[in-house]
XYZ file of C-alpha atoms in Angstrom:
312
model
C -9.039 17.592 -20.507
C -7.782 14.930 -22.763
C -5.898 11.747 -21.793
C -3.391 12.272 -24.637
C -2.020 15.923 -22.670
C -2.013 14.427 -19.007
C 0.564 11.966 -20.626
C 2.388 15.033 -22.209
C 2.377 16.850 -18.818
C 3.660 13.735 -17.060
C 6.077 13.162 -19.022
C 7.417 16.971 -18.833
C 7.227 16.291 -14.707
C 9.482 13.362 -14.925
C 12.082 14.157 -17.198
C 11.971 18.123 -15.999
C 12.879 19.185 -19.444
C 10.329 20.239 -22.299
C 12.493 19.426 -24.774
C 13.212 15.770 -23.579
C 9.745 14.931 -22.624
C 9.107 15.774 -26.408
C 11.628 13.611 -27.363
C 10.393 10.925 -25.513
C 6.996 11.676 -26.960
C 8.124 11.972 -30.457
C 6.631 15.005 -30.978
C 8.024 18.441 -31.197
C 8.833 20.764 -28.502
C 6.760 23.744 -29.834
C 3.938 21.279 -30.172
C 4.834 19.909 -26.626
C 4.781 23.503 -25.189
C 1.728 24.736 -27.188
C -0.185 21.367 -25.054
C 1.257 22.036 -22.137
C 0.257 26.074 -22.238
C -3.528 25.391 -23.592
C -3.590 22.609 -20.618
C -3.255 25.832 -18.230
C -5.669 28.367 -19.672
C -8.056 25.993 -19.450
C -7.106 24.860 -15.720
C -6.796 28.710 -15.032
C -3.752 28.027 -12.871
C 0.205 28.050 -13.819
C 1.949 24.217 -13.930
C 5.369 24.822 -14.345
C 8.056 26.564 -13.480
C 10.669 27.206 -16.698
C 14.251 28.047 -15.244
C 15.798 30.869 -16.806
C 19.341 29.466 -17.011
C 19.584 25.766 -16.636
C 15.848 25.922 -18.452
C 14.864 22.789 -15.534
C 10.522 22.422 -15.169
C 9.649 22.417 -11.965
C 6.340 22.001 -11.159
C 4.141 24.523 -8.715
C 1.431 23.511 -5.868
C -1.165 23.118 -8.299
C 1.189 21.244 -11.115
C 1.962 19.045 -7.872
C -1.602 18.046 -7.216
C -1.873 17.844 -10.726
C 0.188 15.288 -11.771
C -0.791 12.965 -8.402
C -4.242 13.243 -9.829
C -3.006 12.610 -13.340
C -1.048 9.402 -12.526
C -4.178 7.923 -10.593
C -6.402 8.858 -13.681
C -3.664 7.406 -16.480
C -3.249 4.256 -14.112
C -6.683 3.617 -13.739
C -7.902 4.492 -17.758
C -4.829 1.953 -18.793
C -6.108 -0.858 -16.261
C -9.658 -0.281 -17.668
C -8.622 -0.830 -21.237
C -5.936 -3.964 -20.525
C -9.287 -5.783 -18.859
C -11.623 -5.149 -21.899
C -9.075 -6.213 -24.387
C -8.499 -9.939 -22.579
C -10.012 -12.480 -24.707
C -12.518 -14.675 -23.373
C -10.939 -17.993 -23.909
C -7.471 -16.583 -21.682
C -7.727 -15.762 -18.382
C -4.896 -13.219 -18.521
C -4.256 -9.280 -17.450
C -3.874 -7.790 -14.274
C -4.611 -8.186 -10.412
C -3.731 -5.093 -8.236
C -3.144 -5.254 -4.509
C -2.302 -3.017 -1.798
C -1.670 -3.582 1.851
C 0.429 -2.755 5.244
C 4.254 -4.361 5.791
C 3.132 -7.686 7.296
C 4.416 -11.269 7.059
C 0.668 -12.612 5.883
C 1.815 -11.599 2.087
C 3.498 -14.934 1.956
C -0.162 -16.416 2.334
C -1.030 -13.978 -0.641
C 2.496 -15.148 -2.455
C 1.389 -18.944 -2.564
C -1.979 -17.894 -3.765
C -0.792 -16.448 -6.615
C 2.435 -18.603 -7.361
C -0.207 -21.404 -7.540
C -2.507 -19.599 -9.560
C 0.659 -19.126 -11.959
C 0.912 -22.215 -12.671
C -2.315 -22.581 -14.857
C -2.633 -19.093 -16.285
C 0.594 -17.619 -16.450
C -0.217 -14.651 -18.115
C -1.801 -12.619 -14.836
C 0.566 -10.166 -13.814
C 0.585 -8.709 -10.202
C 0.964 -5.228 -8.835
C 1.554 -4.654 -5.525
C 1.557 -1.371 -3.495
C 2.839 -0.973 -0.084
C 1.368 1.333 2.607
C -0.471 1.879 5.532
C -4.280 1.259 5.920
C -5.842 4.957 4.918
C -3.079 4.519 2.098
C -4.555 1.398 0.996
C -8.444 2.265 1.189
C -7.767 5.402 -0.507
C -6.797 3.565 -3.441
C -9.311 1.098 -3.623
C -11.810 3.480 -2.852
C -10.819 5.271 -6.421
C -10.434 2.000 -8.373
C -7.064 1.650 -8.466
C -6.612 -1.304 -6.604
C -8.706 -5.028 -6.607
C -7.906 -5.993 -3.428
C -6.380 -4.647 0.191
C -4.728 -6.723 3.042
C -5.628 -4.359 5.691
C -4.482 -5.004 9.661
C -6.657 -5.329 12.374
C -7.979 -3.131 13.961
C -9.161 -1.766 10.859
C -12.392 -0.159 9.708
C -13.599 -2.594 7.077
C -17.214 -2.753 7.616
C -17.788 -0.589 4.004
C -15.973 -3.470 2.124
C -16.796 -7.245 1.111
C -14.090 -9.327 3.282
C -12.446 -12.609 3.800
C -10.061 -13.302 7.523
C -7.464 -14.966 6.550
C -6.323 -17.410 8.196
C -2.372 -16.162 9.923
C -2.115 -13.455 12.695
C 0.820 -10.879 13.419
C 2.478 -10.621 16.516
C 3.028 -7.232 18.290
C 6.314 -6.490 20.487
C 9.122 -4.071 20.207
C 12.134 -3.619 18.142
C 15.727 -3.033 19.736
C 18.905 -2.685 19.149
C 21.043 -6.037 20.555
C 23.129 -3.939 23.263
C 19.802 -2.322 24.664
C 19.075 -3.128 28.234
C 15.729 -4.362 27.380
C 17.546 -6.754 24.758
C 18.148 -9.229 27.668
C 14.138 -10.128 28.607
C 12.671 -12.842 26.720
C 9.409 -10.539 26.954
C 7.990 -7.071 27.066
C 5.824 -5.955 29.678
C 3.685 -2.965 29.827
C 5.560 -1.333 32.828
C 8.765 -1.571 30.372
C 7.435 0.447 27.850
C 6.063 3.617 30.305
C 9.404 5.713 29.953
C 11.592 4.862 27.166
C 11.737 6.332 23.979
C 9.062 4.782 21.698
C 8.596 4.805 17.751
C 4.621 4.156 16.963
C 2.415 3.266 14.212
C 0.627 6.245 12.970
C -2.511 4.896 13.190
C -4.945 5.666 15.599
C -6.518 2.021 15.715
C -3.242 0.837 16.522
C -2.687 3.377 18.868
C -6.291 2.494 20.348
C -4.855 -1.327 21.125
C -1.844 -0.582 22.779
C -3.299 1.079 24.951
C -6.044 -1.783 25.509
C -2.953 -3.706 25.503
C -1.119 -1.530 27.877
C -3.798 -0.206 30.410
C -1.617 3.098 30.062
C -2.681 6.760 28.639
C -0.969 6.336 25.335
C -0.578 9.807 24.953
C 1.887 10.110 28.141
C 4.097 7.586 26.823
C 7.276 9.481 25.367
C 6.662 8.829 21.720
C 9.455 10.228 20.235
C 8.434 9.257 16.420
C 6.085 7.773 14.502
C 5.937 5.696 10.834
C 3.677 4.758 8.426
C 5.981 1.485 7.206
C 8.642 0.169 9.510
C 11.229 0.316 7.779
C 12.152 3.750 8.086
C 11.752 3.372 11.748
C 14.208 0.706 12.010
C 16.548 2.614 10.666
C 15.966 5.305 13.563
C 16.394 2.232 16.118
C 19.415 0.840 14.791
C 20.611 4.425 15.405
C 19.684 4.317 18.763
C 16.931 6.967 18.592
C 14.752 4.880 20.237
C 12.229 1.277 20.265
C 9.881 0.810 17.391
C 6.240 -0.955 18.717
C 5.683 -2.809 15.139
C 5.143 -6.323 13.995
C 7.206 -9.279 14.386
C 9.549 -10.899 11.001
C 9.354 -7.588 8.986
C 12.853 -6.476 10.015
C 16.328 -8.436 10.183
C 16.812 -9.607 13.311
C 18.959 -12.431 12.482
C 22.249 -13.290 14.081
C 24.142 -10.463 11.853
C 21.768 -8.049 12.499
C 22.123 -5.322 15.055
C 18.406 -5.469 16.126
C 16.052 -8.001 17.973
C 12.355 -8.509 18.294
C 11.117 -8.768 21.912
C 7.709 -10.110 21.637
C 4.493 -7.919 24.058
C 2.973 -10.174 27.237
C 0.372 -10.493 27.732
C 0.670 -11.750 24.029
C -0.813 -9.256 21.346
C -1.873 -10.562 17.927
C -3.532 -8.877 15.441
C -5.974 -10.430 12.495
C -5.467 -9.502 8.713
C -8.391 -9.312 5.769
C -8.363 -8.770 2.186
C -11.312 -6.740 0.997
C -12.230 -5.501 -1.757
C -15.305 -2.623 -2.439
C -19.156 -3.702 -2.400
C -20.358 -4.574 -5.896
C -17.168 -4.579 -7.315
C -16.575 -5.972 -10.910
C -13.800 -7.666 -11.001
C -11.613 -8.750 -14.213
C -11.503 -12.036 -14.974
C -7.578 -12.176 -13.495
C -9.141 -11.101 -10.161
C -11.695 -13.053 -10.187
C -9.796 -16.343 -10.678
C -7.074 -14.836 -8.029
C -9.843 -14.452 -4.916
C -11.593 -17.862 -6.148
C -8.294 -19.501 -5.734
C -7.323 -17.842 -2.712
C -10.660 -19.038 -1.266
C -9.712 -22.292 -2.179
C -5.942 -21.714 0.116
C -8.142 -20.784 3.219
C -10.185 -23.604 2.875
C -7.217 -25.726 2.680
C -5.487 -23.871 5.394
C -8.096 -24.491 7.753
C -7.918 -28.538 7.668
C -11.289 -28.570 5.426
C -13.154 -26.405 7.183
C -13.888 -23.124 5.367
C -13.695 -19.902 6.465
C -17.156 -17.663 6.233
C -16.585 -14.709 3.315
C -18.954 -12.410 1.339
C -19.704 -13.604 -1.735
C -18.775 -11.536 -5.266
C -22.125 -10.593 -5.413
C -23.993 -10.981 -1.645
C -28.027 -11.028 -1.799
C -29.282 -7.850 -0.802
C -30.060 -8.201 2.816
């Protein structure tokens, strides 16, 4: 399976059309469809679906799992080559990093606006999702570094804590009766309509939190990012349990934040895999960022795993 075709089969699933993924290409369409028909003999499975009238692709099942496997193998084969063709005297290319909706990517913001300054020529990708999300990704490469949430199972990875905390509570519309308490108690949250994380961690510490069976609360939803869900508040479908200063709640909003008491915080880290070799963009970006903690901690500096720990 060549590198060249996955590109010619992505580009068929995105612009649905043989004949304007081989213009795109600048190739020709019988060439295009001779690629794309050799591609599934030897996969032994059908990728497309040709429409007899409008002549739209659509893909099937396995052209589906096909192209997400395809975009993680072009993305990581193109960040592989952009890393050995930096020159040595440049620090320059590309630092990926993933992570969960939280507030502590300003801390992650300054790290790399300062880091900007010197070598303006690193470039930052960042993906958004939940924690399995996140590992996922850097489990297969594609990403340098992960800002996960506690509680979070990071004990596989190299880590730093950095140094800010989240703040748990619950998410409202203005005109809800809850609205007009300054906090959230555990008995408040036993019968209305709740919107949860998806995450069974989470799950685990509200109900540490709580002292109550989480699964007899009357979860009406869940999310993976919060935005979605506060959407289905604003509607008035019900409260969203999430983290403070991710959502409008500012005087034009509809919404509020009602913070949890007893008062429930939760830790972030970035990690990144054991033995990983970094590019000389990430590199500079954690050494930096090292430098921020440090900083952030009135000189005294946090413990981390080094790049490349002793063997213990």
């Amino acid at each position: 399976m060549e590198i060249r075709v996955l590109r010619y089969f992505l580009a068929v699933a995105r612009e649905e059309s043989i004949s304007n993924a081989a213009e795109y290409l600048h190739i020709t369409q019988p060439t295009l469809s001779r690629q794309i028909m050799e591609l599934e003999k030897q996969l032994g499975r059908k990728l497309l679906n040709r429409g007899k009238r409008n002549h739209k692709i659509t893909l099937t099942n396995e052209g589906i799992l096909l192209r997400n496997r395809a975009e993680e193998i072009i993305t990581l084969v193109d960040k592989t080559k952009a890393e050995f063709t930096i020159h040595d005297e440049v620090i320059s290319g590309n630092v990926y990093i993933g992570g969960g909706e939280t507030d502590a990517m300003r801390f992650i913001a300054r790290t790399a606006q300062k880091l900007q300054a010197d070598h303006p020529n690193i470039r930052y990708h960042l993906f958004s999702g939940n924690a399995y999300d996140v590992t996922e990704k850097l489990d297969k490469g594609l990403l340098d570094f992960g800002i996960l949430i506690e509680p979070a199972n990071i004990e596989k990875y190299n880590y730093i804590k950095l140094p800010v905390t989240d703040q748990w509570g619950l998410l409202m519309r203005k005109d809800s009766p809850l609205a007009k308490k300054e906090k959230i108690s555990p008995n408040d949250i036993k019968t209305i309509p709740l919107i949860t994380s998806q995450q069974v961690l989470v799950r685990n510490e509200i109900s540490g939190w709580s002292g109550l069976d989480f699964d007899k609360l009357n979860i009406v939803a869940t999310y993976n990012l919060v935005y979605n869900a506060s959407l289905m508040v604003d509607e008035g479908f019900g409260y969203a349990l999430c983290l403070d200063k991710l959502v409008n709640t500012s005087e034009s909003s509809t919404l509020c934040f009602k913070p949890l008491a007893p008062k429930l915080e939760s830790h972030l880290d970035i990690v990144w895999k054991k033995n990983q070799v970094f590019s000389k963009a990430a590199e500079k970006f954690l050494q930096i960022l090292k430098d921020e903690i440090t900083i952030t901690e009135s000189g005294v500096a946090i413990p981390f795993y080094p790049l490349n720990p002793p063997n213990l």
